[in-house]
Coordinates of C-alpha atoms in Angstrom, one line a residue:
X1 CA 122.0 87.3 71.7
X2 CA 124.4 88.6 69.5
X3 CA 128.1 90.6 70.0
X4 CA 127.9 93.9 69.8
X5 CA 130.9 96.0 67.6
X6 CA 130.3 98.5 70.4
X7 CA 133.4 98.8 71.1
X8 CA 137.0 97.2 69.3
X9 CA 138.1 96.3 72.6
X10 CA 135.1 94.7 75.0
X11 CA 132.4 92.7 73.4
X12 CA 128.6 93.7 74.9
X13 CA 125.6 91.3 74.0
X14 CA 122.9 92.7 72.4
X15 CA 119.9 91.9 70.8
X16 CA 118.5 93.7 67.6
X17 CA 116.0 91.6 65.4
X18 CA 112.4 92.8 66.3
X19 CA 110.7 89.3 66.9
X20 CA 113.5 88.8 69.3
X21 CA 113.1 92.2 71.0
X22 CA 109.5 91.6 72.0
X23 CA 110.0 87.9 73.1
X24 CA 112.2 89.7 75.5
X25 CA 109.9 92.5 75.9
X26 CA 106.9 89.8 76.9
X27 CA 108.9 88.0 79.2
X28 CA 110.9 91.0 81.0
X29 CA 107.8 93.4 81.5
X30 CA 105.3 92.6 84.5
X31 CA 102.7 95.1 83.2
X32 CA 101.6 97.4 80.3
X33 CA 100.1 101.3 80.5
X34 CA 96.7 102.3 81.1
X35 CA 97.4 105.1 79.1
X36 CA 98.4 102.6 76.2
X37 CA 95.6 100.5 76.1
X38 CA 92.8 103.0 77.2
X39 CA 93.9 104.6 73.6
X40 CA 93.0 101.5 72.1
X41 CA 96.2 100.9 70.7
X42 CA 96.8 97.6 69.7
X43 CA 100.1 96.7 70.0
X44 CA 100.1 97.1 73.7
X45 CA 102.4 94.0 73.8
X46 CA 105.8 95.7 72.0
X47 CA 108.5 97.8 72.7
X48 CA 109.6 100.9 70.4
X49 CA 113.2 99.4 71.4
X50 CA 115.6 99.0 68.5
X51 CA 118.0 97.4 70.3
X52 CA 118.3 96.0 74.0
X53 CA 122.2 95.3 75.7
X54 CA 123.0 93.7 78.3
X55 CA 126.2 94.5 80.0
X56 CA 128.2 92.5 82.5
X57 CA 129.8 95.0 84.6
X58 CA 130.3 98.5 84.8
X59 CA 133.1 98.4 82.6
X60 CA 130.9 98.0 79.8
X61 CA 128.1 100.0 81.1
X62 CA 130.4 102.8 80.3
X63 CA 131.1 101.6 77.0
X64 CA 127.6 101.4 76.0
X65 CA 126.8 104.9 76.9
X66 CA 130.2 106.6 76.0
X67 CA 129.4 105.0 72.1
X68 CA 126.3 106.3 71.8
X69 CA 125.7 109.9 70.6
X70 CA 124.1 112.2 72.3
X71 CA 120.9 112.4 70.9
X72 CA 120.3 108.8 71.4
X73 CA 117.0 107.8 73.6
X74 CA 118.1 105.4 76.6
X75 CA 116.0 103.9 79.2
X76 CA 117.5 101.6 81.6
X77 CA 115.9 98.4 83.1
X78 CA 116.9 96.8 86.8
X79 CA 113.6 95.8 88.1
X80 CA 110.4 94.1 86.6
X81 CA 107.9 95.6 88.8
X82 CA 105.5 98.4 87.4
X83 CA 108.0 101.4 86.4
X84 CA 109.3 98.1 83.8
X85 CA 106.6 99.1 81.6
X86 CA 108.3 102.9 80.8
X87 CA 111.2 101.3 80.4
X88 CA 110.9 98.6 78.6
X89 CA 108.2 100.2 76.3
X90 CA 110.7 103.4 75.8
X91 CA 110.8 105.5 72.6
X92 CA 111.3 105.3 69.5
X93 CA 114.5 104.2 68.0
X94 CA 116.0 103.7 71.8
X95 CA 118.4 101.5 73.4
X96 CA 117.5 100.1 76.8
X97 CA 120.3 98.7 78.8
X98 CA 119.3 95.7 80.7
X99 CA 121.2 95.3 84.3
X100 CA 119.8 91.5 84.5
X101 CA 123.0 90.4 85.1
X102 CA 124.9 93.3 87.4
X103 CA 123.3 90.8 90.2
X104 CA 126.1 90.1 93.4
X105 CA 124.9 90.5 96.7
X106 CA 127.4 90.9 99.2
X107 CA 127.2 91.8 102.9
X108 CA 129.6 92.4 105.2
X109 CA 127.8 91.9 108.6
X110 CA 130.2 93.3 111.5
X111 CA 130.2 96.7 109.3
X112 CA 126.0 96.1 108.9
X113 CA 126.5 97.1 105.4
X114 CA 125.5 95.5 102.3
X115 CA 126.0 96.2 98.7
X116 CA 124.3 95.4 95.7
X117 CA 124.4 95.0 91.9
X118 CA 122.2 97.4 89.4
X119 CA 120.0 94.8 88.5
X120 CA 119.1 92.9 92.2
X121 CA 115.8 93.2 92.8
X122 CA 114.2 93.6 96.5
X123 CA 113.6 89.6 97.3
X124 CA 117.3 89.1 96.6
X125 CA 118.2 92.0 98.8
X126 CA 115.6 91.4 101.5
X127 CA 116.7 88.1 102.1
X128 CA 120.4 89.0 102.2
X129 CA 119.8 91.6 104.9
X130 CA 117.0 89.3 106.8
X131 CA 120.3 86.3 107.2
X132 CA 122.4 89.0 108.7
X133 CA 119.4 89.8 110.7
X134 CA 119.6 93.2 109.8
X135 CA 116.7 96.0 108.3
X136 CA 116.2 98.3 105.5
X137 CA 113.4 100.7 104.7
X138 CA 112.6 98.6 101.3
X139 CA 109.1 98.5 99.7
X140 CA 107.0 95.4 99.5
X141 CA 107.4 94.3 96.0
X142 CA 109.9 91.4 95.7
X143 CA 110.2 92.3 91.9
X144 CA 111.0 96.0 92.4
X145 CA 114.5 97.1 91.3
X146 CA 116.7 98.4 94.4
X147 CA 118.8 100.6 92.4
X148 CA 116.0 102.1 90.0
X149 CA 113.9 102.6 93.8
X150 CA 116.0 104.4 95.4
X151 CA 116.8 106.9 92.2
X152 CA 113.5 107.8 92.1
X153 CA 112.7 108.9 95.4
X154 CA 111.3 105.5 96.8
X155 CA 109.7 105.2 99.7
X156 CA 108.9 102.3 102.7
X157 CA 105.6 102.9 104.3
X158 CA 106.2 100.2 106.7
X159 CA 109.6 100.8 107.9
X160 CA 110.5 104.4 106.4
X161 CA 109.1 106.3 110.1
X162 CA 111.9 104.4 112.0
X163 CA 114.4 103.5 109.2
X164 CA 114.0 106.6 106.9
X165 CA 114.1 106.2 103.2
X166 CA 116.5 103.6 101.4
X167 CA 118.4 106.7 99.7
X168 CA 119.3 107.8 103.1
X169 CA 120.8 104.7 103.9
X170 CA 123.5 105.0 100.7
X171 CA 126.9 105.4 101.7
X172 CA 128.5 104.6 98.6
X173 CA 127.5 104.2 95.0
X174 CA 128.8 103.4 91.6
X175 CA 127.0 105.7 89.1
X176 CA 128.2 105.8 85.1
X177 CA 126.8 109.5 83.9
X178 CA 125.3 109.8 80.6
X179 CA 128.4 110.3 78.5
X180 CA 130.1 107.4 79.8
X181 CA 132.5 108.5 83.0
X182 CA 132.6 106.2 85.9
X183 CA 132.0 108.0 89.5
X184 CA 132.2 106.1 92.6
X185 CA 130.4 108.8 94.6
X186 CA 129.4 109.1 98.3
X187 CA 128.1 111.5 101.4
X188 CA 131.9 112.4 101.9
X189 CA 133.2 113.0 98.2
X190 CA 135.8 115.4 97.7
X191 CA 134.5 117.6 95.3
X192 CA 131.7 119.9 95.8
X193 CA 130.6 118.3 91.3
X194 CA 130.5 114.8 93.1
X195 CA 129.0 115.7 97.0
X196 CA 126.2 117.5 94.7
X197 CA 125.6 114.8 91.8
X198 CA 126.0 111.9 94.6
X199 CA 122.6 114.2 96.2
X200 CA 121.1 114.3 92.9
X201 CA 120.4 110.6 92.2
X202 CA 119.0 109.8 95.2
X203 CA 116.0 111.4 93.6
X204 CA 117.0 112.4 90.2
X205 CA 119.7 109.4 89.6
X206 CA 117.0 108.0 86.4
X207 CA 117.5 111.1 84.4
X208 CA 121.3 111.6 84.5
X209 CA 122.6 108.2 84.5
X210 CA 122.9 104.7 85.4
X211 CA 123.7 103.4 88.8
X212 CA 125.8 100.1 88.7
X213 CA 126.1 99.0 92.6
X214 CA 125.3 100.4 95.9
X215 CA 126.6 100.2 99.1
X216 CA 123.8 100.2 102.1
X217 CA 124.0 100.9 105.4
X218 CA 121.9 98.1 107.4
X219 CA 120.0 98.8 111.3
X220 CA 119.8 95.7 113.6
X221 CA 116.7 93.6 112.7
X222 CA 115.8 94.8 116.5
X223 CA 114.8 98.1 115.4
X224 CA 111.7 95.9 114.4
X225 CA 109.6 94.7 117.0
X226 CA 106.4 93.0 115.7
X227 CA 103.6 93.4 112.9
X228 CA 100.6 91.9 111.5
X229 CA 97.2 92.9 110.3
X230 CA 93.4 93.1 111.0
X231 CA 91.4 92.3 107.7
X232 CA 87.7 93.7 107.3
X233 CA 86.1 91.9 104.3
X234 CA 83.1 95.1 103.7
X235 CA 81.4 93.7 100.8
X236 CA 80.6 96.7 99.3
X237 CA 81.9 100.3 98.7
X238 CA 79.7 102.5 100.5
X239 CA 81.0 99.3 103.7
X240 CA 84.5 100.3 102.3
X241 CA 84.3 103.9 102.5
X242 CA 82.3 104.3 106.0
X243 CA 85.3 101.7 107.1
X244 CA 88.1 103.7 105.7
X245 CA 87.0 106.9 106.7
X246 CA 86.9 105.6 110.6
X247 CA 90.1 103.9 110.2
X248 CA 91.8 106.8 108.5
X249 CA 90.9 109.5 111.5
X250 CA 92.7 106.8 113.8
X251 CA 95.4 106.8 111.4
X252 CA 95.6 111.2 111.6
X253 CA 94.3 111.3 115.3
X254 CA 96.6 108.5 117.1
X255 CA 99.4 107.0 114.3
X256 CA 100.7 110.3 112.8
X257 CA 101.7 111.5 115.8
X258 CA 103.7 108.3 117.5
X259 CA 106.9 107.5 115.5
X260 CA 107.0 104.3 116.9
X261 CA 104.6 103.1 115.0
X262 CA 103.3 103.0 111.1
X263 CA 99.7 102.3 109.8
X264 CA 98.7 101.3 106.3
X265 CA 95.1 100.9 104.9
X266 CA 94.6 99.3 101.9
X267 CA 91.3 98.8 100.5
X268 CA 91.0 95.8 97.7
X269 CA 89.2 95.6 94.2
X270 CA 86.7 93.5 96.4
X271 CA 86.6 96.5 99.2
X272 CA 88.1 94.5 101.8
X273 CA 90.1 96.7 104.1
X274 CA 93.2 95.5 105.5
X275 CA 94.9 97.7 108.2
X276 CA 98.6 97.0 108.7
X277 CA 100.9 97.5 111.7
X278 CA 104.5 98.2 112.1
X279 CA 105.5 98.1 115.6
X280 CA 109.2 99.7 116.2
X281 CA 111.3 98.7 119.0
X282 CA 110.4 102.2 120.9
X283 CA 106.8 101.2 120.9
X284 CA 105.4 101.1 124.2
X285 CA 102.3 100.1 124.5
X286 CA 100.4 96.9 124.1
X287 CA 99.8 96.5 120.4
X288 CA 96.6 94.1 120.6
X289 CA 94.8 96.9 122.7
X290 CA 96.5 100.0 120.4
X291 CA 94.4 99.0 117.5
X292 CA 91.0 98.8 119.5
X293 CA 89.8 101.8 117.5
X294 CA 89.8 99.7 114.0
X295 CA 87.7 97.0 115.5
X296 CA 85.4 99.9 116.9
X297 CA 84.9 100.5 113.3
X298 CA 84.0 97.4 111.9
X299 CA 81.7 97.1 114.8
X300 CA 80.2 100.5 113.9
X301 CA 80.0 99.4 110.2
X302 CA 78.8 96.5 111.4
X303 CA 81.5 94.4 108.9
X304 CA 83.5 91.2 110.3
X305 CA 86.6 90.8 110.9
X306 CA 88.5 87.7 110.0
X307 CA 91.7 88.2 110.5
X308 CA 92.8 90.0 114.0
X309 CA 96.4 89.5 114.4
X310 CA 98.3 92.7 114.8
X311 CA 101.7 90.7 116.4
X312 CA 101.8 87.7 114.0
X313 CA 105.5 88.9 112.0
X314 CA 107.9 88.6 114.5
X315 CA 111.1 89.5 112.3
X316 CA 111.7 91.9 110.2
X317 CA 112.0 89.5 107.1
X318 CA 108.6 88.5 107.6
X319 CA 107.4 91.6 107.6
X320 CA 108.7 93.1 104.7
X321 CA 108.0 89.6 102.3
X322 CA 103.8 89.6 103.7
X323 CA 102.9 90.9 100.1
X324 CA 105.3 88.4 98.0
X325 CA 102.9 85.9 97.0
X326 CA 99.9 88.3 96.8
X327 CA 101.8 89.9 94.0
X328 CA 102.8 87.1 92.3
X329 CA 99.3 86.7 91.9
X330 CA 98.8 89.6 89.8
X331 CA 98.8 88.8 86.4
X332 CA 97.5 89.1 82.8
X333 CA 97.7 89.1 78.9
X334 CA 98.8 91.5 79.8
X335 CA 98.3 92.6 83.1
X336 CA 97.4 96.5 83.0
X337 CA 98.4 99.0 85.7
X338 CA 98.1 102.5 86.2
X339 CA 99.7 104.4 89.3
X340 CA 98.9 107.6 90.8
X341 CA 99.6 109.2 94.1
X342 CA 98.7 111.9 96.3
X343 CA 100.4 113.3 99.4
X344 CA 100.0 115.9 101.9
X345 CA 103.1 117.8 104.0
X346 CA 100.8 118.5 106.7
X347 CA 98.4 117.0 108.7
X348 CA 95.0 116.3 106.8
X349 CA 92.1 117.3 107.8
X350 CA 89.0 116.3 107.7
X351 CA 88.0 117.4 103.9
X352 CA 90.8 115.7 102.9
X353 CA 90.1 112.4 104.8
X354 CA 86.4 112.6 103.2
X355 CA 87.8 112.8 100.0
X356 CA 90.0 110.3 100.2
X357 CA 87.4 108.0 101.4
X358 CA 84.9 109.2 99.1
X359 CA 86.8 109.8 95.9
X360 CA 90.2 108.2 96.0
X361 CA 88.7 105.4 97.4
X362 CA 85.1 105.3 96.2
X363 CA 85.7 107.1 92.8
X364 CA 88.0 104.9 91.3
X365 CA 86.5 101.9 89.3
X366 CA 87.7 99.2 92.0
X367 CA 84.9 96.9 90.9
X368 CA 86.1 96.8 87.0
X369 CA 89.8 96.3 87.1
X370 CA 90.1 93.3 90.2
X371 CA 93.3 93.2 90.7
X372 CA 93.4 97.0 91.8
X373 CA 94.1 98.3 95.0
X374 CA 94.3 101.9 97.4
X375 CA 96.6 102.2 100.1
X376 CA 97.0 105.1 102.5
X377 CA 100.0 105.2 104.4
X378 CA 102.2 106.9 107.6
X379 CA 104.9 108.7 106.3
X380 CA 107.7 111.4 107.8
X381 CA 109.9 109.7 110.6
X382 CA 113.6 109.9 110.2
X383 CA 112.3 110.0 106.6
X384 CA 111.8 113.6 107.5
X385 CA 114.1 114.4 109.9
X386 CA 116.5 112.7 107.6
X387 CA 119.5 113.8 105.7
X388 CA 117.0 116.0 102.8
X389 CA 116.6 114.0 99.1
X390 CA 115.7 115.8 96.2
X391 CA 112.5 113.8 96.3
X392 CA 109.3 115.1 97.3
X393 CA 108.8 111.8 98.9
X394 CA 110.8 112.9 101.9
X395 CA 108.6 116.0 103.1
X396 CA 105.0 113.7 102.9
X397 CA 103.1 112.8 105.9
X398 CA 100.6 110.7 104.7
X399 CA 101.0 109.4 101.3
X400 CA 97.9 107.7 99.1
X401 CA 97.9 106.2 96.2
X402 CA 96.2 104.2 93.8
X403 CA 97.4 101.1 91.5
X404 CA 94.4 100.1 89.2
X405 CA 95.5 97.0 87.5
X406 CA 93.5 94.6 85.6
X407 CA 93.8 91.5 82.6
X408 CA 93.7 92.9 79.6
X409 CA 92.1 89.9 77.9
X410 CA 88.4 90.2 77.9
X411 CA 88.4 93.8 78.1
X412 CA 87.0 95.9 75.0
X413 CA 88.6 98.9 74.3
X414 CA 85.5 100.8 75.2
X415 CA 85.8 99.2 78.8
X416 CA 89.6 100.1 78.7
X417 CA 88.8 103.7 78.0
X418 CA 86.1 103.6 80.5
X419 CA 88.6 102.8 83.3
X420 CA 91.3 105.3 82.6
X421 CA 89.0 108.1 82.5
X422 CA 87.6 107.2 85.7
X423 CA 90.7 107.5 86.8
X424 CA 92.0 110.8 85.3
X425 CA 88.9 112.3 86.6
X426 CA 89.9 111.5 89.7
X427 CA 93.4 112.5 89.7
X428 CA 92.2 115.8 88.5
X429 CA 90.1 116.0 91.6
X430 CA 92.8 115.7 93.9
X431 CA 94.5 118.2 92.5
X432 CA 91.7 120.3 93.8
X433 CA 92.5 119.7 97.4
X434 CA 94.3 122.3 99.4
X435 CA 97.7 121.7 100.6
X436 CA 98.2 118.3 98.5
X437 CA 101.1 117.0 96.1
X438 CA 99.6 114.9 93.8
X439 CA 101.5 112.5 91.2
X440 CA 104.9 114.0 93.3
X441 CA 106.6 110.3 93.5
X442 CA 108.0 108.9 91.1
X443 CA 107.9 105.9 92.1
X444 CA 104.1 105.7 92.4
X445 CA 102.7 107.4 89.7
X446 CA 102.6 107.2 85.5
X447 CA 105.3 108.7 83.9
X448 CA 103.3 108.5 80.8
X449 CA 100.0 110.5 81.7
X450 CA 99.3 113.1 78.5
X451 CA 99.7 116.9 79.4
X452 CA 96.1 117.0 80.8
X453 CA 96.6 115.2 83.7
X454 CA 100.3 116.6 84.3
X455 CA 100.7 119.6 86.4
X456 CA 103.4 122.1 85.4
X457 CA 105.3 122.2 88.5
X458 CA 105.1 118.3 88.7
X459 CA 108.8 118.1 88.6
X460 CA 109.3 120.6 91.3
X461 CA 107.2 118.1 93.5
X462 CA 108.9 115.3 92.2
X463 CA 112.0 116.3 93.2
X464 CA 111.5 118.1 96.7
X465 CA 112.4 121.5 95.4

């Protein structure tokens, strides 16, 4: 690191020699493009980054930004999860502020509120809330940025039905716009500017500045009331898709319809099927015997199960780590993701759940990048009935989408290429379907896809308009 002459009076570190912006690049990005290295290029490990800060408070935040002109490319890093490789890849000639060290936790239990720093990620934030035995609607990657989540529309699709989405839990935040001015904004500010920009991040927040800390409101860790999975190893995809298509007409036919409950299927790069259960604490039934249906299916498929255990996460904490140490697993030289999504406002019929099964399951090369997965999810909720975001995110229903991630090393380019046009051929496909959003969260898909594979109105889905 190195000071900064930002600024006469406050002193920013910075780093700006290129070897030591890609050793930072390698260490601080989890994954790389598909886009990138199904081109072929080769310097899929490097940033376009001249310089990278790193500010200690909001203070200098607004310094950073208020010194730079206008025309100057920023992206902003809080995370290291797989929106990290926009950012930290950026553009030419820009500056990327890294909010590594914005990262106090503080939680002020009788109020069931909690507030965090710009760069606290979800493990530091989960395990915060899960002490005070509280809940949020957070998603299940430990690495995942809170603040650059919630900007950006995110989504929980195992608590969002009961909880809502994490932007609807906001009730204060600290937001430094692009020329520098410091807002503490919040559902009740005075002026109609602020009441509208405070609206406007929760969705929009990455494209018109840069949020510093957030103040959460927290539910009781009651609101939970168990969890767990049944796992169908299918062997093969034609196993996988039969499987999925079963499970996902339970998943239309009996979840949908009961907010007490969530559902997600995710089907593996080895096509084993995993079918995960929330359980609220307005459930009413007896879980074990609710999910009958899914073992109906693997009898009908005539697949094993080998794990049955809808009831085995008995806290909310437990719950919303399950995934931590699968994705640690993920890895590569570099590890290679691309992210797509696909959502409907209504209820899908059954053309739709045959092309999910068929084609957003079966069409996507599963098989060639292992580390890849599909998950199809409950959505709406209090995430619909919610205060409205400008994210499309909040009007879904059932939400799919696809992360195909795979090493790098080994791979040819031809094999590279191979992948991401199965992919894009796919994606294209689902824009064919009636009455579907497709690559409308930001969150989950790539904000780097070339104009053939972006629709025009993509930013009206994105941002719920």
């Amino acid at each position: 690191y190195k000071n900064s002459t930002l600024s006469l009076s406050l002193m920013v570190h910075e780093i700006t020699e290129k070897e030591s912006i890609n050793e930072w690049f390698s260490k601080r990005t989890w994954s790389v493009s598909g886009n990138r290295v199904g081109a072929g290029e080769e310097d899929v490990i490097d940033t376009k980054a001249e310089r990278v800060v790193f500010p200690r408070d909001t203070e200098e935040v607004s310094q950073i930004l208020s010194s730079l002109p206008p025309s100057q490319p920023v992206a902003v890093v809080c995370g290291g999860h797989s929106s990290s490789n926009t950012s930290t890849v950026a553009v030419a000639n820009a500056v990327v502020v890294d909010l590594q060290h914005l990262n106090s936790v503080s939680v002020d239990k009788e109020k069931m509120e909690v507030t965090v720093g710009g760069g606290v990620t979800f493990r530091s934030l989960a395990e915060a809330v899960g002490d005070a035995d509280g809940a949020l609607p957070i998603g299940t990657g430990d690495t995942v940025g809170v603040t650059g989540y919630l900007v950006n529309g995110g989504i929980s699709g195992y608590f969002g039905r009961r909880l809502g989405m994490l932007g609807q839990r906001v009730i204060e935040l600290t937001f430094v716009t692009a020329d520098g001015v410091i807002k503490i904004l919040s559902p009740s500010s005075s002026s109609d500017e602020d009441s509208t920009l405070f609206n406007s991040v929760l969705g929009a927040g990455s494209a018109l500045g840069i949020v510093t800390s957030v103040a959460l409101k927290m539910e009781s860790g009651s609101s939970f009331q168990s969890g767990g999975q049944v796992i169908v190893p299918c062997g093969t995809k034609d196993s996988a898709k039969r499987f999925a298509r079963l499970a996902l007409s339970f998943l239309r036919d009996s979840v949908l319809p009961d907010e007490s409950v969530s559902m997600e299927l995710v089907v593996t790069a080895d096509f084993t099927c995993i079918s995960t259960f929330i359980f609220y604490d307005s459930f009413k039934f007896d879980p074990i015997s609710y999910v009958n249906p899914i073992r109906d299916a693997a009898t009908s498929g005539n697949v094993p199960i080998v794990v049955d255990n809808v009831t085995q996460w008995n806290t909310w904490l437990e719950a919303a780590s399950c995934l931590w140490p699968i994705i640690k697993e993920m890895k590569g030289n570099p590890l290679v993701r691309m992210d797509h999504s696909m959502g409907t406002t209504t209820y899908p019929d059954d053309d739709l759940l045959n092309f999910i099964a068929n084609e957003w399951i079966g069409g996507v090369p599963l098989e060639d990048a292992s580390q890849s997965i599909v998950e199809i999810r409950t959505l709406g909720g209090a995430a619909l009935s919610g205060e409205k975001l400008p994210s499309g995110n909040c009007s879904s229903l059932v939400f799919a989408d696809m992360i195909i991630a795979y090493d790098a090393n080994g791979k040819s380019v031809d094999e590279r290429r191979s992948i991401k046009n199965s992919v894009d051929c796919v994606v294209s496909l689902a824009r064919e379907q009636k009455d579907v959003q497709v690559d409308f969260s930001a969150t989950h898909s790539q904000a780097d896809d070339p104009p053939v594979t972006t629709a025009r109105d993509r930013g009206i889905e994105i941002f719920g308009r």
